[in-house]
Coordinates of C-alpha atoms (C1' of nucleotides) in Angstrom, one line a residue:
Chain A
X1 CA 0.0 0.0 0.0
X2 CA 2.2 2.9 -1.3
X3 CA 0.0 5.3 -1.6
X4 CA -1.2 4.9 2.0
X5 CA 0.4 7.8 4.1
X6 CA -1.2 6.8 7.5
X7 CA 0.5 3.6 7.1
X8 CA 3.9 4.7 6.4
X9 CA 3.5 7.5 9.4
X10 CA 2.6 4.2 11.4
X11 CA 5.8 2.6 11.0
X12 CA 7.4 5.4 12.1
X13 CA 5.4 5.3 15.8
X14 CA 7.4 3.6 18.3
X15 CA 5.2 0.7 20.3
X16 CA 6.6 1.5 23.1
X17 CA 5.1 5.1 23.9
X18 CA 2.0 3.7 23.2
X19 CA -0.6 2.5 26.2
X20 CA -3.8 2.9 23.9
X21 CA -4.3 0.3 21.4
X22 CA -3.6 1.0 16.9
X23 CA -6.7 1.0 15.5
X24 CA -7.5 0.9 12.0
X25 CA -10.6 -0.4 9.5
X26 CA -10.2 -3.4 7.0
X27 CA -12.8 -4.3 4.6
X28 CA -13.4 -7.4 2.8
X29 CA -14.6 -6.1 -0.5
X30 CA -16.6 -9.0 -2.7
X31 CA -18.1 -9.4 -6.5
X32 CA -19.4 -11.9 -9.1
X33 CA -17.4 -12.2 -12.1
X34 CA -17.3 -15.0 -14.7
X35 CA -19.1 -17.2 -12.4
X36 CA -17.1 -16.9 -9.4
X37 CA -17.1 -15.2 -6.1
X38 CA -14.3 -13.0 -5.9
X39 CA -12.3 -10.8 -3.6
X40 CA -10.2 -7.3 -3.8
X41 CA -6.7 -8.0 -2.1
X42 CA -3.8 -5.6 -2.1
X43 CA -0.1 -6.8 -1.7
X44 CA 1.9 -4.9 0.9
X45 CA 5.1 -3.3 -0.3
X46 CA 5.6 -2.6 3.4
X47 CA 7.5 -4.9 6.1
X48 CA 6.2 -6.6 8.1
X49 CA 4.2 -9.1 5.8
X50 CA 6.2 -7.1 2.5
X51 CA 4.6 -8.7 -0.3
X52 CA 2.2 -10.7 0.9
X53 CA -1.9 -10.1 0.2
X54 CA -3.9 -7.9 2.6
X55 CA -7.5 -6.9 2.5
X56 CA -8.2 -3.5 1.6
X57 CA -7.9 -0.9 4.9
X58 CA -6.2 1.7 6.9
X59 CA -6.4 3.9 9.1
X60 CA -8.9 6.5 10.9
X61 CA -8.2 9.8 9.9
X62 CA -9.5 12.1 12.1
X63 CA -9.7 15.4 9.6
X64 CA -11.8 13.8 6.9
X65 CA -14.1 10.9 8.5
X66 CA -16.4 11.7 10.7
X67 CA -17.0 8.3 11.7
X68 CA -15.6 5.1 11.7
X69 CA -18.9 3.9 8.4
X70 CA -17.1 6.8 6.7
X71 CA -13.5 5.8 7.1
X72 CA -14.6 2.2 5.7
X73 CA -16.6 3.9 2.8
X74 CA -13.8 6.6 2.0
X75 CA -11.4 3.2 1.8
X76 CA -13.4 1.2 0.0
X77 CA -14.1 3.7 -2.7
X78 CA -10.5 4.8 -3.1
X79 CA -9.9 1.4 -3.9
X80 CA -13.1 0.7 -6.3
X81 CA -14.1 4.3 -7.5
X82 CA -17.4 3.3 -6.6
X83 CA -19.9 3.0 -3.9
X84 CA -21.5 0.0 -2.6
X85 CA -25.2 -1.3 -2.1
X86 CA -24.0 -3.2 0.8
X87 CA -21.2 -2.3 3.2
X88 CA -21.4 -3.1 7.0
X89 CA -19.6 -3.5 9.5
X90 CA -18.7 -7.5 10.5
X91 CA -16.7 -7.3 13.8
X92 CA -13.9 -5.7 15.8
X93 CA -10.4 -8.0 16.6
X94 CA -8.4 -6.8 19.0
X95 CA -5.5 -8.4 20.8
X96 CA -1.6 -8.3 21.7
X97 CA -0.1 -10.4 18.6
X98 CA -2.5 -10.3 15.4
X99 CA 0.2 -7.4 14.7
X100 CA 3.8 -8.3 15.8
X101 CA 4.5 -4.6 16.1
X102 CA 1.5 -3.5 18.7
X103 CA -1.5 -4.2 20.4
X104 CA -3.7 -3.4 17.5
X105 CA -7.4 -3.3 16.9
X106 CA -9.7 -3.4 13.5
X107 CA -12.9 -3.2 12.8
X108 CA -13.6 -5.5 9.9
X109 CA -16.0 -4.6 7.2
X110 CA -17.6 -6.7 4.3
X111 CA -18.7 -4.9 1.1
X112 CA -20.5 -6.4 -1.9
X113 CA -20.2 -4.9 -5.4
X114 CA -21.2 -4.6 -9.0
X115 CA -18.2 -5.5 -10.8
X116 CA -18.6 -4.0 -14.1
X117 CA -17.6 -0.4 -13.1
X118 CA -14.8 -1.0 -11.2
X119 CA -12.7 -3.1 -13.9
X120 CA -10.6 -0.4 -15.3
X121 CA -10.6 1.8 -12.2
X122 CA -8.7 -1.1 -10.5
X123 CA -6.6 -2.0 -12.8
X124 CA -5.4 1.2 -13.4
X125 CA -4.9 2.6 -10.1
X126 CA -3.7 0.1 -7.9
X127 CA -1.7 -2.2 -7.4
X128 CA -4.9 -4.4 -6.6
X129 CA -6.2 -8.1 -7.8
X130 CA -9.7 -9.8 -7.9
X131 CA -8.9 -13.2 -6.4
X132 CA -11.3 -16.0 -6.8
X133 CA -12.3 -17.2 -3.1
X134 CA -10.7 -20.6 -3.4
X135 CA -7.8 -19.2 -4.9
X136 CA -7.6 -16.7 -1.7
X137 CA -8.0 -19.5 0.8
X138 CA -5.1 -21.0 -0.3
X139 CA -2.6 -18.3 0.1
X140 CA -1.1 -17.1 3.4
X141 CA -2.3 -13.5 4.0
X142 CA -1.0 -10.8 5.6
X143 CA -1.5 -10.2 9.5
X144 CA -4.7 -12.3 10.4
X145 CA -6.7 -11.4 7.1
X146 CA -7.4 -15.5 6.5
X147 CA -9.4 -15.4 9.3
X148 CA -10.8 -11.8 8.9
X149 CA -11.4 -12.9 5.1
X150 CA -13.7 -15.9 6.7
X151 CA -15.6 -13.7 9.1
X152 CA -16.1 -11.8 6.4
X153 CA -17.5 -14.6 3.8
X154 CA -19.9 -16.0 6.6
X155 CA -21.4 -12.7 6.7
X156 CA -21.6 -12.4 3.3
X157 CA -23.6 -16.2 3.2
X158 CA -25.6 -15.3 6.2
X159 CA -26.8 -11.9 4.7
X160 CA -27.5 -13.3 1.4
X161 CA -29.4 -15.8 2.9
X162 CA -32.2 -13.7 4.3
X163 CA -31.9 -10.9 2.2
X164 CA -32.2 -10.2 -1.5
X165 CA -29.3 -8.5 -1.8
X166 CA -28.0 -9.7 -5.1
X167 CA -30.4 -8.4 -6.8
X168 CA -28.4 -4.8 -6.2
X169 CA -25.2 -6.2 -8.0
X170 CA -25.8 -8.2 -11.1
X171 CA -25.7 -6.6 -14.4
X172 CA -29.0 -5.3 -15.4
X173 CA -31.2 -7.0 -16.7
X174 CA -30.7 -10.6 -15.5
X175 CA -32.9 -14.0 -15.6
X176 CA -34.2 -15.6 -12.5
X177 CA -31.4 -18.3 -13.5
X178 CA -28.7 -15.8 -13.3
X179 CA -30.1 -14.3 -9.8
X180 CA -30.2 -17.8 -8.9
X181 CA -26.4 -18.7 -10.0
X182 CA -25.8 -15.6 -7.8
X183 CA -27.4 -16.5 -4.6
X184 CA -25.8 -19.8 -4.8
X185 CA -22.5 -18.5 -5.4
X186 CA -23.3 -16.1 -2.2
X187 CA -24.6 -19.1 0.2
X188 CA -22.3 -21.5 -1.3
X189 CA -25.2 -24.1 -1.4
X190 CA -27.4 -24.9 -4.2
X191 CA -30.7 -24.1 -4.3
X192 CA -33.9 -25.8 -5.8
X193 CA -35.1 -24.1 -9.3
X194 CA -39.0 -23.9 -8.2
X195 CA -38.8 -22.9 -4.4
X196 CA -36.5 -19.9 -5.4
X197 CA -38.6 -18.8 -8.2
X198 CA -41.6 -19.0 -6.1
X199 CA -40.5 -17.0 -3.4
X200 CA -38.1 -14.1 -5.3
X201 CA -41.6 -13.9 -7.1
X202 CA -43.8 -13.7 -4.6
X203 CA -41.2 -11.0 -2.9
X204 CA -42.1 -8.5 -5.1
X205 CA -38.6 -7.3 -5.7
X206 CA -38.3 -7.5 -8.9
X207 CA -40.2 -5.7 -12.0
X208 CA -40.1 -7.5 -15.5
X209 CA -38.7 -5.8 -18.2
X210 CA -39.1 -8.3 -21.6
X211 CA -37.4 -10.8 -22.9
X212 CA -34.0 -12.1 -23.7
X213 CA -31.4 -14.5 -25.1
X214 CA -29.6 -16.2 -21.7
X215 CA -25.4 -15.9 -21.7
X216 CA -24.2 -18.9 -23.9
X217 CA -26.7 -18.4 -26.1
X218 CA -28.1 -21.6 -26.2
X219 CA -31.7 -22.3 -24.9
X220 CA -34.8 -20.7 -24.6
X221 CA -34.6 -16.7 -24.0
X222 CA -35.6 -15.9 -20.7
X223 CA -37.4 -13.4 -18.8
X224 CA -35.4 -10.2 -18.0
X225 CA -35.9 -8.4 -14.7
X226 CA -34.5 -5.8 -12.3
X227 CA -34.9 -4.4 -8.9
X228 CA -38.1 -2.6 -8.9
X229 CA -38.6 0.5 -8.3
X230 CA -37.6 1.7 -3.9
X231 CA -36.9 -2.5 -3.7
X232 CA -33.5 -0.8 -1.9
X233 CA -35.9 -0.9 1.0
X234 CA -36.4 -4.0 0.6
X235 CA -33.1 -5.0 1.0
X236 CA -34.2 -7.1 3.8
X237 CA -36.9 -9.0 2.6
X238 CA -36.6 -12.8 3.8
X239 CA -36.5 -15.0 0.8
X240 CA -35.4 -18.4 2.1
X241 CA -35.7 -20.2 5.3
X242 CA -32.7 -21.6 7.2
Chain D
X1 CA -16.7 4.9 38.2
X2 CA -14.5 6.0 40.9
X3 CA -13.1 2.5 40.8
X4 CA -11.7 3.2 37.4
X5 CA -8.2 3.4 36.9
X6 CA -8.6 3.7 33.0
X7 CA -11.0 6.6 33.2
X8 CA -8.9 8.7 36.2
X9 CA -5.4 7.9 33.9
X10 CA -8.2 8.9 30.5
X11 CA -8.6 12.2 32.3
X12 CA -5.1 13.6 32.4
X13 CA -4.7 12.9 28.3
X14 CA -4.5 16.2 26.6
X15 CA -6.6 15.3 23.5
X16 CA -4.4 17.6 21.3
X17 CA -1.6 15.5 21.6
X18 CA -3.7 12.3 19.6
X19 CA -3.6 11.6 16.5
X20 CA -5.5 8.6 16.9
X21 CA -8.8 7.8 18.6
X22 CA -9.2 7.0 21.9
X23 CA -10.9 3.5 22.1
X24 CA -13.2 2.0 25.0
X25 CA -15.3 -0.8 25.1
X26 CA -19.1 -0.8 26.1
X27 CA -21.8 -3.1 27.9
X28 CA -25.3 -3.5 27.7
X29 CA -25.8 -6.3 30.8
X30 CA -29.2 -7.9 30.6
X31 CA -31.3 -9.8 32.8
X32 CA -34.9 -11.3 33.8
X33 CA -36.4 -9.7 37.3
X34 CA -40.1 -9.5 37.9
X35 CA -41.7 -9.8 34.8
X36 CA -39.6 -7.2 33.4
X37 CA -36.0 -6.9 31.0
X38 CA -33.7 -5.3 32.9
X39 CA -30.6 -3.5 32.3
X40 CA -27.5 -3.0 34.5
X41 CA -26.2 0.6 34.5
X42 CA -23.8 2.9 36.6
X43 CA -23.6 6.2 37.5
X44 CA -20.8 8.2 36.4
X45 CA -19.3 10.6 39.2
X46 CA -16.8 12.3 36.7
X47 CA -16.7 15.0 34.1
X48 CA -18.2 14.7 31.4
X49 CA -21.9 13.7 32.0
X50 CA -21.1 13.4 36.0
X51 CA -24.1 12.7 37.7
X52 CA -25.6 10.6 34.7
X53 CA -25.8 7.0 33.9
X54 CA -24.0 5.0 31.5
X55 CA -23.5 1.4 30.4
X56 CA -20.7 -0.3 32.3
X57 CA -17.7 -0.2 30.1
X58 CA -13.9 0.8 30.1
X59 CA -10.5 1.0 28.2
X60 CA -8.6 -2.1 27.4
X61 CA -6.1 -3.4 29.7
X62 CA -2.8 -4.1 27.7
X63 CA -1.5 -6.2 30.4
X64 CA -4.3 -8.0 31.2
X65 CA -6.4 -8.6 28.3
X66 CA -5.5 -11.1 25.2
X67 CA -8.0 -9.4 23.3
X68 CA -11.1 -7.1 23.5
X69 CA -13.4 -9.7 23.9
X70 CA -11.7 -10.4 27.1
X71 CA -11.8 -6.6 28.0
X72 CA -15.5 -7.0 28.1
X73 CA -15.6 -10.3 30.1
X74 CA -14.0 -8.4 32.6
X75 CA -16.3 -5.4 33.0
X76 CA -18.3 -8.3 32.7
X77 CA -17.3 -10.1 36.1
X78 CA -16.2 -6.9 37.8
X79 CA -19.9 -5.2 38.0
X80 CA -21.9 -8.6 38.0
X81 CA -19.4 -11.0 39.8
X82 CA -20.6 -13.6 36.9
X83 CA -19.7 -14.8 34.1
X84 CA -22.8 -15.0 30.8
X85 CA -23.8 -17.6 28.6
X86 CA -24.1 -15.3 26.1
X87 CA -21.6 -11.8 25.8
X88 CA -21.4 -11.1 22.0
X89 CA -20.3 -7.5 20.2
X90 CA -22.9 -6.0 18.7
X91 CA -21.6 -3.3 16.8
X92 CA -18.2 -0.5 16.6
X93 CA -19.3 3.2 16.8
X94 CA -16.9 5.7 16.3
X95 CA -16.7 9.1 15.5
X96 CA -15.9 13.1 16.8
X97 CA -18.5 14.5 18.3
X98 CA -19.7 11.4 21.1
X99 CA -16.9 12.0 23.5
X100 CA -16.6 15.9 23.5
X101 CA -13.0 15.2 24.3
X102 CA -11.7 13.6 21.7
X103 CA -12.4 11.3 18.7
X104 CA -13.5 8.4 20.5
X105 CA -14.3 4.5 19.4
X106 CA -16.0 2.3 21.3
X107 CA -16.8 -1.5 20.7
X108 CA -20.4 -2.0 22.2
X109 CA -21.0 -5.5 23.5
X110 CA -24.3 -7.1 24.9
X111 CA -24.8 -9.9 27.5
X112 CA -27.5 -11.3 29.1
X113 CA -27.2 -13.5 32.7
X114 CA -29.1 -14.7 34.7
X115 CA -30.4 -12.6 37.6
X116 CA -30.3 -14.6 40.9
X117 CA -26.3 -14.9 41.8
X118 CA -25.4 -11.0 41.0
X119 CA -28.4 -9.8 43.4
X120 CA -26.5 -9.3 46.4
X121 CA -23.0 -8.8 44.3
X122 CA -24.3 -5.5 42.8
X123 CA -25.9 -3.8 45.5
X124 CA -22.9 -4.8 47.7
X125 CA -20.1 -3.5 45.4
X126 CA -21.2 -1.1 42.8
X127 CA -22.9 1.9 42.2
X128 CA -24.4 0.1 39.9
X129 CA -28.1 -0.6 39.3
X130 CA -30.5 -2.7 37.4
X131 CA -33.5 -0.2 35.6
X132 CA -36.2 -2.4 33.6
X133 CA -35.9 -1.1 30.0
X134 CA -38.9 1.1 29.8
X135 CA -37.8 3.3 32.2
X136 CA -34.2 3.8 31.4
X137 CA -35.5 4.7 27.8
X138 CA -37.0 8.0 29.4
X139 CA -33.9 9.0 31.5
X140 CA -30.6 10.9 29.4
X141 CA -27.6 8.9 29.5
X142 CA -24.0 9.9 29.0
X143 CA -22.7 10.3 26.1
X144 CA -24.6 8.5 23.0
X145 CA -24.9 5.7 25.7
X146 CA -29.4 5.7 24.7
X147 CA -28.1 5.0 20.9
X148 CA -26.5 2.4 22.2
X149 CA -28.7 0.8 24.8
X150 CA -30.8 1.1 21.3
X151 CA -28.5 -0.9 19.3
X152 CA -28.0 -3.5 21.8
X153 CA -31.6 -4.1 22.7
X154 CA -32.5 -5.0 18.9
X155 CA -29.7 -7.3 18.9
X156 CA -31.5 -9.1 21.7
X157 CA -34.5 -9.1 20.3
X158 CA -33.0 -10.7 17.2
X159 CA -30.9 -12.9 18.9
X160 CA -33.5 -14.3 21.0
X161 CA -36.2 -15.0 17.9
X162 CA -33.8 -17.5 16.0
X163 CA -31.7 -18.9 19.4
X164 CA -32.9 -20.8 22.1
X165 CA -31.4 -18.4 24.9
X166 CA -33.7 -18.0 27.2
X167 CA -33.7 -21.4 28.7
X168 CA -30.3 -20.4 29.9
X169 CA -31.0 -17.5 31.6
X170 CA -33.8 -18.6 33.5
X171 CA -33.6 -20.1 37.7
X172 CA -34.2 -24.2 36.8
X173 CA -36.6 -25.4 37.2
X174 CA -38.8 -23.5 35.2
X175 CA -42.5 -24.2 33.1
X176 CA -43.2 -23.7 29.7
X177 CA -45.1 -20.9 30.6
X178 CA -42.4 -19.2 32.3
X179 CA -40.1 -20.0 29.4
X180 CA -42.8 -18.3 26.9
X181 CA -43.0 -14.9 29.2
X182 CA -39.2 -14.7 28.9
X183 CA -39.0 -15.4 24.9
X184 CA -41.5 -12.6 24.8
X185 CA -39.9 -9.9 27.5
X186 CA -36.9 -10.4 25.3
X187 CA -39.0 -10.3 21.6
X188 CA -40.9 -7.7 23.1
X189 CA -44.0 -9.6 21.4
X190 CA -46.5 -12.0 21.8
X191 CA -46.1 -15.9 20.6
X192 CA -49.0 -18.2 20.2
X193 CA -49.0 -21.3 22.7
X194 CA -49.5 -24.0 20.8
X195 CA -46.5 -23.2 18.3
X196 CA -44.4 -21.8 21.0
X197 CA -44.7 -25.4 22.3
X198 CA -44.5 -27.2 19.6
X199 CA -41.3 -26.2 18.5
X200 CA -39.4 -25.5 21.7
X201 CA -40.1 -29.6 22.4
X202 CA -39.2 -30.5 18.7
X203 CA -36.1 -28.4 19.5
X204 CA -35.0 -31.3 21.8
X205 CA -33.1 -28.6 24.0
X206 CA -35.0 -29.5 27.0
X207 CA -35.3 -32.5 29.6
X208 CA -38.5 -32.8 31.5
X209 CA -37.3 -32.9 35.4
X210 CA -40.9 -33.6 37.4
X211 CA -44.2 -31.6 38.0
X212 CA -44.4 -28.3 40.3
X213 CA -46.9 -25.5 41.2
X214 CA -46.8 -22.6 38.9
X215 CA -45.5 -19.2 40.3
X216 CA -48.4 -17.9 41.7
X217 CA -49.6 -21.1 43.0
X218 CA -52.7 -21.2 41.4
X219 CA -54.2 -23.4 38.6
X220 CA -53.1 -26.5 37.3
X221 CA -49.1 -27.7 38.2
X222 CA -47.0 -27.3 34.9
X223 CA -44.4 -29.8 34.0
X224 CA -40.9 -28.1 34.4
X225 CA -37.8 -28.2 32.9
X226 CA -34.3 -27.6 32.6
X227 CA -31.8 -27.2 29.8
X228 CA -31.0 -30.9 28.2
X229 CA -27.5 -32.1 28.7
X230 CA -25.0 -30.4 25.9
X231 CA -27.7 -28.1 25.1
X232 CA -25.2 -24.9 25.1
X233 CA -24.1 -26.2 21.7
X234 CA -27.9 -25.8 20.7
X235 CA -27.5 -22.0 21.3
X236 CA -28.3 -21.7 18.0
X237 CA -31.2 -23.8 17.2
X238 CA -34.1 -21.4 15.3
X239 CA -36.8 -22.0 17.1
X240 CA -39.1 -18.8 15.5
X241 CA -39.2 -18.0 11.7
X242 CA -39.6 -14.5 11.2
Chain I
dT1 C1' -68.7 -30.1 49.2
dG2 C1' -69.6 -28.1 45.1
dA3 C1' -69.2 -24.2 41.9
dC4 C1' -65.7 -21.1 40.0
dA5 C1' -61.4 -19.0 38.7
dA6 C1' -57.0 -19.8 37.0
dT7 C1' -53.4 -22.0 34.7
dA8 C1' -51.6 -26.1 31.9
dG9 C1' -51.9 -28.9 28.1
dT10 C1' -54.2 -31.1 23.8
dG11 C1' -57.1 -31.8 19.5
dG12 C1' -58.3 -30.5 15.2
dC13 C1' -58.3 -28.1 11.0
dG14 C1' -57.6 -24.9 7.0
dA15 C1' -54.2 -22.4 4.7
dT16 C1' -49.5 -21.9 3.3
dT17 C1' -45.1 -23.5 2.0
dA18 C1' -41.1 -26.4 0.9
dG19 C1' -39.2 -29.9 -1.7
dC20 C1' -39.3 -33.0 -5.5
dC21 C1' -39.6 -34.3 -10.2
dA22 C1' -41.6 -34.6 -14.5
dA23 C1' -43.7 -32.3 -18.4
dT24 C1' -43.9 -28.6 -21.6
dA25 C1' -41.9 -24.4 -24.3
dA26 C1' -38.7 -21.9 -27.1
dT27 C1' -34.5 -21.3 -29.1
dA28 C1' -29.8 -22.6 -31.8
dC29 C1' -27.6 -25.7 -34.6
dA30 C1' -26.3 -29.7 -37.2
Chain B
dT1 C1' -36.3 -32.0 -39.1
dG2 C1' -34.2 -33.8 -35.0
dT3 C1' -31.4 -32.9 -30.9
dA4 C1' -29.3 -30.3 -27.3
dT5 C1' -30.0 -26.8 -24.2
dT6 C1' -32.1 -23.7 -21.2
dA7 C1' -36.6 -21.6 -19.3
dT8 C1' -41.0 -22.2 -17.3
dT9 C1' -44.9 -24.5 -15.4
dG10 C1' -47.8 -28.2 -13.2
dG11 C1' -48.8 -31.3 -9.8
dC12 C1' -48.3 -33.8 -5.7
dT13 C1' -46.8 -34.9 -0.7
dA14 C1' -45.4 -33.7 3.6
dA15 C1' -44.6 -30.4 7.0
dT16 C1' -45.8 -26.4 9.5
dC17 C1' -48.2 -22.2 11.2
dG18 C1' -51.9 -19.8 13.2
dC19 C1' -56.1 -20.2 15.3
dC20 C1' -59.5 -21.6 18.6
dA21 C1' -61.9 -24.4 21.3
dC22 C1' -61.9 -28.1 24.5
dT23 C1' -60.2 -30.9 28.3
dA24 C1' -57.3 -31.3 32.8
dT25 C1' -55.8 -30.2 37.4
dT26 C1' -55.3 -27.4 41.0
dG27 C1' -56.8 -23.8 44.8
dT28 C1' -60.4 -20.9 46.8
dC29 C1' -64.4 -19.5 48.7
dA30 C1' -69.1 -19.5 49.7

DNA sequence: TGACAATAGTGGCGATTAGCCAATAATACA
DNA sequence: TGTATTATTGGCTAATCGCCACTATTGTCA
């Protein structure tokens, strides 16, 4: 993270005249692309953990945010260049050794977002990846951010799962089977074809807006749809059970 | 809190000299008393806010705390003198203006015990005091301390409708009856009988332990119950839908 | 001792929903 | 025209919820 000045003034602080804890924000920042679940890593170019992958974060700064939602959204759209329909807070971890330097504290974060718009900006900017989940999981992260990235993911299942949340990030219009490939990407389980139309249906989320050929262009064309009109407030509509 | 070491030390800080946020941790104590939810507060005896009462809560202990969590198990033990089946963070709020000192943070955490063994604890100890929730929802608290009574109090609500929590606060042995009235203190609803019983003995988190007169020792004797062996890894069986 | 009040527990039923699987529909392509 | 592929619908069973009335067991009080 070059271009992160509170981190380099950080590793300037000696630990030792310290008796309040380092706190700082980290966000787990996820999309769908080509039928995976991915996740916005940033490789350190700092000791300690030089060159390894961290999740996306920093530090409060006390001039621009005026509270802790807006040091997490200021983050997470320097990184993007855009905003999110979903970003909320997961938990705070705090202890003596998650950072070898200092007692440190961070309050994770978990994002989910379109990721059409933020192709370019990403690549161009930063010195940031998309990593498939599995791909992640497989990788020693910086700091503690393999267990913050789990914390993170469960969230992300949990919320999907009693929410209609991706709804708000596929590309627009999408069939019921893409919204269906979503949420099953999101809860990591697969879901049954009639019970999910039935209920996303019944929610009365979504408004139809014709017809269409579906991705590989094989098959019958679908029905297209989008989030109808104020379904933001319905963000947390219950659509399946446990 | 004149038994606060953190807070008289907190005092002699010259904010000026931070550049980063000063960082507490918070407590929302429940319990069951009388037919009523009750909440443990204090009374502050310093500047700011002297006079008012707050949640129980305090700075982290570098020496003795592994972690946060830990901070708030003990503020936990040190104002109840027990320990809780259930102490979880609810949420991090942080930002300039809720500590007119300084740019503060505070991680708010909610717990709920059982009432019996900290009776004679509290009143001996502490300035501390239980207020059912109705009434401390009228009274102006220190700081944004009502905010996060707030916040805490919905996580209860929501913890309670898809765990099986209750039975783990409440003196042994106890009725169904008894075990709906707590369900619905805590829901802060009503919940049909039959259902209610239906699924808390499909739940298999209880063992039937005899027969016994009902609290106010008239009409028929209810069957009682406590907890079923193992039954704290059932936490988290739903028992409600929405 | 015999109503009556009060609380506990059960029976029954219609309406809704989940889960399963097969049948039908519409398109591309060989 | 036939086949593969995806979308959509139909139909059935089992489970569950919400509702309400009915039965059961006790204490109380005239």
């Amino acid at each position: 993270m070059p271009e992160s000045p509170e981190q380099s003034s950080l590793d300037s602080y000696n630990p030792k005249e310290f008796d309040t804890p380092i706190y700082s924000v980290d966000i787990a920042i996820f999309t769908l692309h080509e039928g995976q679940l991915k996740v916005l890593m940033v490789e350190r170019n700092e000791y300690p953990y030089k060159d390894y992958w961290a999740l996306p974060g920093g530090f409060v700064d006390l001039k621009k945010d005026s509270n802790i939602n807006a040091t997490a959204r200021r983050k997470l759209v320097s990184k993007t260049g855009v905003d999110a329909p979903l970003l909320e807070q997961v938990s705070t971890i705090g202890n003596a050794h998650r950072d070898p330097r200092h007692w440190s504290i961070t309050t994770l974060y978990m994002a989910l977002i379109p990721y059409a718009p933020t192709a370019e900006f990403i690549e161009a900017v930063n010195e940031a990846r998309w990593f498939p989940i599995e791909e992640i999981e497989q990788l020693q992260l910086a700091f503690d951010h393999s267990e913050l990235l789990q914390l993170a993911r469960e969230r992300l299942k949990n919320k999907t799962a009693y929410t209609v949340l991706p709804i708000h990030v596929l590309k627009r219009p999408f069939s019921l089977s893409q919204l269906q490939k979503a949420f099953e990407l999101l809860m990591d389980t697969e879901l049954e074809k009639k019970s999910f139309r039935r209920r996303l249906l019944n929610a009365d989320v979504l408004k139809e807006v014709g017809e269409g050929i579906p991705d590989g262009g094989k098959g019958r064309p679908a029905a297209l749809y989008e989030p109808a009109d104020g379904s933001e407030n319905h963000l947390f509509v219950r659509v399946f059970g446990d």
